[in-house]
């Protein structure tokens, strides 16, 4: 009777291990949405915790088998001991595989969250560029004011490539594993298109501002020359007035 009871416990535990392997380790998983990936992470965490809780039962079965073997005739030893060894090996392998897969999926989820974080940071920077380009679209003023706007735009454009490189590497890591590949490719295409368009527009705006500065400088120079000329004429006319010189006497100046 005791042998039957022990074999029943061993069999039930074997069944649970087999079921857990089929449920969490043998199936082919596809993660096409973040929700699916997050759900899989949570499921594996629960499975790992459940497996760890089974350690108590495995220990009880082990103690029961060993106690029985210590008292039972040698003929009953070998088969039970072999079944127990198989159970312990299967259980340890299950725990190891669950821990490994859970750790892998947690790293994948962290990788996805990190990718989103970098994309968010870069898109905020691109939004700043958009605002700056709008602010310099029809800028009015002299060479100094336009030059300040150009400097401000150039400072904003001196943005390190680190974040973009991280986005590329994280996306490659995930898509190589077939994880969220469609969603990631869609996000990257949108981001890269926006990045390229704003970069090109910024380069065009920089050239335009440089030309505006040059035109403003030429205008300032012309105005300065006119002002200097007017000052000379004003001084001459003032002198004529002081000397009571009549306009008829200086027809060229009168004109």
mmCIF file of C-alpha atoms in Angstrom:
data_model
loop_
_atom_site.group_PDB
_atom_site.id
_atom_site.type_symbol
_atom_site.label_atom_id
_atom_site.label_comp_id
_atom_site.label_asym_id
_atom_site.label_seq_id
_atom_site.Cartn_x
_atom_site.Cartn_y
_atom_site.Cartn_z
ATOM 1 C CA UNK A 1 0.000 0.000 0.000
ATOM 2 C CA UNK A 2 2.793 2.412 0.890
ATOM 3 C CA UNK A 3 4.538 1.712 -2.413
ATOM 4 C CA UNK A 4 1.322 2.445 -4.314
ATOM 5 C CA UNK A 5 0.877 5.698 -2.420
ATOM 6 C CA UNK A 6 4.441 6.809 -3.079
ATOM 7 C CA UNK A 7 4.207 5.938 -6.772
ATOM 8 C CA UNK A 8 0.977 7.917 -6.976
ATOM 9 C CA UNK A 9 2.696 10.988 -5.495
ATOM 10 C CA UNK A 10 5.621 10.567 -7.883
ATOM 11 C CA UNK A 11 3.274 10.179 -10.848
ATOM 12 C CA UNK A 12 1.228 13.274 -9.962
ATOM 13 C CA UNK A 13 4.376 15.336 -9.641
ATOM 14 C CA UNK A 14 5.667 14.036 -12.973
ATOM 15 C CA UNK A 15 2.361 14.987 -14.600
ATOM 16 C CA UNK A 16 2.557 18.505 -13.195
ATOM 17 C CA UNK A 17 6.126 18.926 -14.483
ATOM 18 C CA UNK A 18 5.158 17.655 -17.953
ATOM 19 C CA UNK A 19 2.144 19.982 -18.056
ATOM 20 C CA UNK A 20 4.250 22.964 -16.978
ATOM 21 C CA UNK A 21 6.842 22.205 -19.666
ATOM 22 C CA UNK A 22 4.166 21.971 -22.372
ATOM 23 C CA UNK A 23 2.414 25.113 -21.159
ATOM 24 C CA UNK A 24 5.382 27.438 -20.725
ATOM 25 C CA UNK A 25 8.411 25.949 -22.467
ATOM 26 C CA UNK A 26 7.398 23.804 -25.435
ATOM 27 C CA UNK A 27 4.930 26.129 -27.157
ATOM 28 C CA UNK A 28 6.039 28.541 -29.864
ATOM 29 C CA UNK A 29 5.351 32.056 -28.667
ATOM 30 C CA UNK A 30 4.910 35.071 -30.912
ATOM 31 C CA UNK A 31 4.865 38.534 -29.425
ATOM 32 C CA UNK A 32 3.322 40.977 -31.867
ATOM 33 C CA UNK A 33 2.063 43.546 -29.352
ATOM 34 C CA UNK A 34 3.485 44.952 -26.100
ATOM 35 C CA UNK A 35 0.433 43.584 -24.262
ATOM 36 C CA UNK A 36 1.221 40.042 -25.429
ATOM 37 C CA UNK A 37 4.845 40.411 -24.342
ATOM 38 C CA UNK A 38 3.930 41.859 -20.937
ATOM 39 C CA UNK A 39 1.329 39.131 -20.399
ATOM 40 C CA UNK A 40 3.934 36.447 -21.205
ATOM 41 C CA UNK A 41 6.374 37.964 -18.703
ATOM 42 C CA UNK A 42 3.723 37.953 -15.966
ATOM 43 C CA UNK A 43 2.686 34.362 -16.786
ATOM 44 C CA UNK A 44 6.270 33.126 -16.594
ATOM 45 C CA UNK A 45 6.810 34.914 -13.296
ATOM 46 C CA UNK A 46 3.778 33.133 -11.867
ATOM 47 C CA UNK A 47 4.942 29.792 -13.307
ATOM 48 C CA UNK A 48 8.408 30.276 -11.810
ATOM 49 C CA UNK A 49 6.920 31.099 -8.401
ATOM 50 C CA UNK A 50 4.581 28.090 -8.588
ATOM 51 C CA UNK A 51 7.513 25.812 -9.452
ATOM 52 C CA UNK A 52 9.498 27.159 -6.509
ATOM 53 C CA UNK A 53 6.538 26.468 -4.216
ATOM 54 C CA UNK A 54 6.526 22.836 -5.426
ATOM 55 C CA UNK A 55 9.978 22.426 -3.870
ATOM 56 C CA UNK A 56 8.296 21.669 -0.535
ATOM 57 C CA UNK A 57 6.281 18.853 -2.099
ATOM 58 C CA UNK A 58 9.314 17.419 -3.870
ATOM 59 C CA UNK A 59 11.188 17.419 -0.566
ATOM 60 C CA UNK A 60 8.304 15.661 1.202
ATOM 61 C CA UNK A 61 8.170 12.992 -1.520
ATOM 62 C CA UNK A 62 11.954 12.573 -1.318
ATOM 63 C CA UNK A 63 11.847 12.155 2.458
ATOM 64 C CA UNK A 64 8.945 9.708 2.213
ATOM 65 C CA UNK A 65 10.703 7.576 -0.413
ATOM 66 C CA UNK A 66 13.993 7.580 1.494
ATOM 67 C CA UNK A 67 12.241 6.655 4.763
ATOM 68 C CA UNK A 68 10.400 3.836 3.007
ATOM 69 C CA UNK A 69 13.583 2.549 1.372
ATOM 70 C CA UNK A 70 15.345 2.552 4.735
ATOM 71 C CA UNK A 71 12.712 0.153 6.098
ATOM 72 C CA UNK A 72 11.546 -1.753 3.023
ATOM 73 C CA UNK A 73 13.050 -4.962 1.594
ATOM 74 C CA UNK A 74 15.879 -4.424 -0.967
ATOM 75 C CA UNK A 75 13.653 -5.638 -3.825
ATOM 76 C CA UNK A 76 11.532 -2.503 -3.534
ATOM 77 C CA UNK A 77 14.493 -0.132 -3.446
ATOM 78 C CA UNK A 78 15.762 0.111 -7.002
ATOM 79 C CA UNK A 79 12.556 0.996 -8.895
ATOM 80 C CA UNK A 80 11.443 3.636 -6.381
ATOM 81 C CA UNK A 81 14.914 5.157 -6.102
ATOM 82 C CA UNK A 82 15.132 5.396 -9.886
ATOM 83 C CA UNK A 83 11.716 7.104 -10.108
ATOM 84 C CA UNK A 84 12.715 9.551 -7.383
ATOM 85 C CA UNK A 85 15.990 10.410 -9.156
ATOM 86 C CA UNK A 86 14.123 11.007 -12.409
ATOM 87 C CA UNK A 87 11.624 13.245 -10.597
ATOM 88 C CA UNK A 88 14.305 15.341 -8.889
ATOM 89 C CA UNK A 89 16.243 15.735 -12.163
ATOM 90 C CA UNK A 90 13.079 16.709 -14.083
ATOM 91 C CA UNK A 91 12.032 19.176 -11.387
ATOM 92 C CA UNK A 92 15.449 20.877 -11.232
ATOM 93 C CA UNK A 93 15.579 21.084 -15.024
ATOM 94 C CA UNK A 94 12.095 22.645 -15.127
ATOM 95 C CA UNK A 95 13.032 25.271 -12.532
ATOM 96 C CA UNK A 96 16.240 26.076 -14.386
ATOM 97 C CA UNK A 97 14.472 26.433 -17.742
ATOM 98 C CA UNK A 98 11.669 28.548 -16.259
ATOM 99 C CA UNK A 99 14.194 30.829 -14.546
ATOM 100 C CA UNK A 100 16.167 31.164 -17.784
ATOM 101 C CA UNK A 101 13.163 31.928 -19.945
ATOM 102 C CA UNK A 102 11.700 34.312 -17.384
ATOM 103 C CA UNK A 103 14.997 36.209 -17.169
ATOM 104 C CA UNK A 104 15.219 36.368 -20.979
ATOM 105 C CA UNK A 105 11.683 37.741 -21.347
ATOM 106 C CA UNK A 106 12.240 40.267 -18.564
ATOM 107 C CA UNK A 107 15.346 41.461 -20.421
ATOM 108 C CA UNK A 108 13.329 41.649 -23.654
ATOM 109 C CA UNK A 109 10.629 43.711 -21.901
ATOM 110 C CA UNK A 110 13.297 46.004 -20.417
ATOM 111 C CA UNK A 111 14.816 46.336 -23.905
ATOM 112 C CA UNK A 112 11.417 47.364 -25.324
ATOM 113 C CA UNK A 113 10.866 49.930 -22.538
ATOM 114 C CA UNK A 114 14.367 51.315 -23.120
ATOM 115 C CA UNK A 115 13.684 51.611 -26.852
ATOM 116 C CA UNK A 116 10.487 53.566 -26.144
ATOM 117 C CA UNK A 117 12.392 55.835 -23.770
ATOM 118 C CA UNK A 118 15.052 56.666 -26.379
ATOM 119 C CA UNK A 119 12.404 57.215 -29.070
ATOM 120 C CA UNK A 120 10.518 59.560 -26.746
ATOM 121 C CA UNK A 121 13.685 61.558 -25.997
ATOM 122 C CA UNK A 122 14.608 61.879 -29.679
ATOM 123 C CA UNK A 123 11.080 62.825 -30.726
ATOM 124 C CA UNK A 124 11.070 65.583 -28.088
ATOM 125 C CA UNK A 125 14.298 66.893 -29.575
ATOM 126 C CA UNK A 126 12.768 66.773 -33.076
ATOM 127 C CA UNK A 127 9.774 68.732 -31.762
ATOM 128 C CA UNK A 128 12.187 71.385 -30.461
ATOM 129 C CA UNK A 129 13.711 71.611 -33.936
ATOM 130 C CA UNK A 130 10.234 72.024 -35.453
ATOM 131 C CA UNK A 131 9.488 74.911 -33.088
ATOM 132 C CA UNK A 132 12.855 76.517 -33.805
ATOM 133 C CA UNK A 133 12.331 76.232 -37.580
ATOM 134 C CA UNK A 134 8.904 77.863 -37.267
ATOM 135 C CA UNK A 135 10.386 80.659 -35.161
ATOM 136 C CA UNK A 136 13.008 81.402 -37.842
ATOM 137 C CA UNK A 137 10.628 81.021 -40.793
ATOM 138 C CA UNK A 138 10.043 84.723 -41.469
ATOM 139 C CA UNK A 139 12.494 86.322 -39.115
ATOM 140 C CA UNK A 140 12.838 90.095 -39.346
ATOM 141 C CA UNK A 141 15.649 92.272 -38.066
ATOM 142 C CA UNK A 142 19.254 93.138 -38.648
ATOM 143 C CA UNK A 143 22.310 90.982 -39.155
ATOM 144 C CA UNK A 144 22.936 90.627 -35.407
ATOM 145 C CA UNK A 145 19.415 89.384 -34.628
ATOM 146 C CA UNK A 146 19.435 86.933 -37.545
ATOM 147 C CA UNK A 147 22.896 85.721 -36.499
ATOM 148 C CA UNK A 148 21.615 84.990 -32.984
ATOM 149 C CA UNK A 149 18.788 82.900 -34.470
ATOM 150 C CA UNK A 150 21.276 80.992 -36.643
ATOM 151 C CA UNK A 151 23.537 80.309 -33.654
ATOM 152 C CA UNK A 152 20.548 79.081 -31.654
ATOM 153 C CA UNK A 153 19.524 76.687 -34.445
ATOM 154 C CA UNK A 154 23.080 75.409 -34.909
ATOM 155 C CA UNK A 155 23.438 74.761 -31.165
ATOM 156 C CA UNK A 156 20.225 72.728 -31.233
ATOM 157 C CA UNK A 157 21.454 70.748 -34.254
ATOM 158 C CA UNK A 158 24.689 69.813 -32.450
ATOM 159 C CA UNK A 159 22.886 66.832 -30.968
ATOM 160 C CA UNK A 160 24.871 63.653 -30.158
ATOM 161 C CA UNK A 161 24.237 60.521 -32.208
ATOM 162 C CA UNK A 162 24.265 58.295 -29.096
ATOM 163 C CA UNK A 163 20.491 58.072 -28.703
ATOM 164 C CA UNK A 164 19.920 57.279 -32.362
ATOM 165 C CA UNK A 165 22.582 54.562 -32.242
ATOM 166 C CA UNK A 166 20.914 53.085 -29.158
ATOM 167 C CA UNK A 167 17.550 53.083 -30.942
ATOM 168 C CA UNK A 168 19.086 51.249 -33.896
ATOM 169 C CA UNK A 169 20.800 48.629 -31.702
ATOM 170 C CA UNK A 170 17.814 47.985 -29.421
ATOM 171 C CA UNK A 171 15.460 47.672 -32.380
ATOM 172 C CA UNK A 172 17.858 45.254 -34.094
ATOM 173 C CA UNK A 173 18.088 43.115 -30.956
ATOM 174 C CA UNK A 174 14.314 42.809 -30.669
ATOM 175 C CA UNK A 175 13.499 42.288 -34.344
ATOM 176 C CA UNK A 176 16.266 39.684 -34.732
ATOM 177 C CA UNK A 177 14.323 37.654 -32.182
ATOM 178 C CA UNK A 178 11.076 38.227 -34.061
ATOM 179 C CA UNK A 179 9.671 40.219 -31.144
ATOM 180 C CA UNK A 180 7.328 43.138 -31.891
ATOM 181 C CA UNK A 181 9.050 43.339 -35.280
ATOM 182 C CA UNK A 182 6.125 44.851 -37.223
ATOM 183 C CA UNK A 183 5.429 47.481 -34.566
ATOM 184 C CA UNK A 184 9.111 48.360 -34.164
ATOM 185 C CA UNK A 185 9.672 48.647 -37.930
ATOM 186 C CA UNK A 186 6.637 50.924 -38.166
ATOM 187 C CA UNK A 187 7.882 53.150 -35.321
ATOM 188 C CA UNK A 188 11.408 53.285 -36.743
ATOM 189 C CA UNK A 189 10.231 54.139 -40.240
ATOM 190 C CA UNK A 190 8.121 56.989 -38.878
ATOM 191 C CA UNK A 191 10.954 58.260 -36.671
ATOM 192 C CA UNK A 192 13.634 58.034 -39.388
ATOM 193 C CA UNK A 193 11.408 59.766 -41.951
ATOM 194 C CA UNK A 194 10.723 62.623 -39.527
ATOM 195 C CA UNK A 195 14.408 62.821 -38.597
ATOM 196 C CA UNK A 196 15.554 63.010 -42.230
ATOM 197 C CA UNK A 197 12.927 65.612 -43.197
ATOM 198 C CA UNK A 198 13.758 67.899 -40.272
ATOM 199 C CA UNK A 199 17.505 67.519 -40.835
ATOM 200 C CA UNK A 200 17.118 68.554 -44.485
ATOM 201 C CA UNK A 201 14.836 71.458 -43.572
ATOM 202 C CA UNK A 202 17.297 72.603 -40.889
ATOM 203 C CA UNK A 203 20.185 72.589 -43.395
ATOM 204 C CA UNK A 204 18.070 74.632 -45.848
ATOM 205 C CA UNK A 205 17.130 77.077 -43.079
ATOM 206 C CA UNK A 206 20.770 77.475 -42.023
ATOM 207 C CA UNK A 207 21.752 78.402 -45.580
ATOM 208 C CA UNK A 208 18.798 80.780 -45.828
ATOM 209 C CA UNK A 209 19.738 82.501 -42.567
ATOM 210 C CA UNK A 210 23.367 82.799 -43.680
ATOM 211 C CA UNK A 211 22.176 84.509 -46.890
ATOM 212 C CA UNK A 212 19.876 86.759 -44.863
ATOM 213 C CA UNK A 213 22.774 87.750 -42.629
ATOM 214 C CA UNK A 214 24.876 88.607 -45.683
ATOM 215 C CA UNK A 215 22.033 90.686 -47.194
ATOM 216 C CA UNK A 216 21.407 92.429 -43.868
ATOM 217 C CA UNK A 217 25.126 93.217 -43.536
ATOM 218 C CA UNK A 218 25.172 94.722 -47.052
ATOM 219 C CA UNK A 219 22.038 96.722 -46.242
ATOM 220 C CA UNK A 220 23.575 97.938 -42.972
ATOM 221 C CA UNK A 221 26.733 98.961 -44.836
ATOM 222 C CA UNK A 222 24.727 100.862 -47.479
ATOM 223 C CA UNK A 223 22.661 102.608 -44.810
ATOM 224 C CA UNK A 224 25.836 103.560 -42.925
ATOM 225 C CA UNK A 225 27.354 105.054 -46.092
ATOM 226 C CA UNK A 226 24.132 106.989 -46.767
ATOM 227 C CA UNK A 227 24.076 108.239 -43.181
ATOM 228 C CA UNK A 228 27.716 109.329 -43.442
ATOM 229 C CA UNK A 229 26.979 111.114 -46.731
ATOM 230 C CA UNK A 230 23.914 112.825 -45.289
ATOM 231 C CA UNK A 231 25.935 113.941 -42.284
ATOM 232 C CA UNK A 232 28.494 115.583 -44.589
ATOM 233 C CA UNK A 233 25.729 117.310 -46.608
ATOM 234 C CA UNK A 234 23.941 118.376 -43.435
ATOM 235 C CA UNK A 235 27.163 119.869 -42.107
ATOM 236 C CA UNK A 236 27.766 121.722 -45.403
ATOM 237 C CA UNK A 237 24.207 123.060 -45.580
ATOM 238 C CA UNK A 238 24.353 124.111 -41.947
ATOM 239 C CA UNK A 239 27.519 126.035 -42.742
ATOM 240 C CA UNK A 240 25.805 127.719 -45.721
ATOM 241 C CA UNK A 241 22.895 128.775 -43.544
ATOM 242 C CA UNK A 242 25.250 130.169 -40.924
ATOM 243 C CA UNK A 243 27.100 132.137 -43.642
ATOM 244 C CA UNK A 244 23.752 133.306 -45.140
ATOM 245 C CA UNK A 245 24.668 131.751 -48.489
ATOM 246 C CA UNK A 246 21.725 131.889 -50.919
ATOM 247 C CA UNK A 247 20.578 128.727 -52.699
ATOM 248 C CA UNK A 248 20.912 130.500 -56.047
ATOM 249 C CA UNK A 249 24.621 130.791 -55.366
ATOM 250 C CA UNK A 250 25.066 127.019 -54.935
ATOM 251 C CA UNK A 251 22.730 125.387 -57.509
ATOM 252 C CA UNK A 252 24.286 121.933 -57.162
ATOM 253 C CA UNK A 253 23.740 121.776 -53.387
ATOM 254 C CA UNK A 254 20.303 123.326 -53.792
ATOM 255 C CA UNK A 255 19.321 120.448 -56.032
#
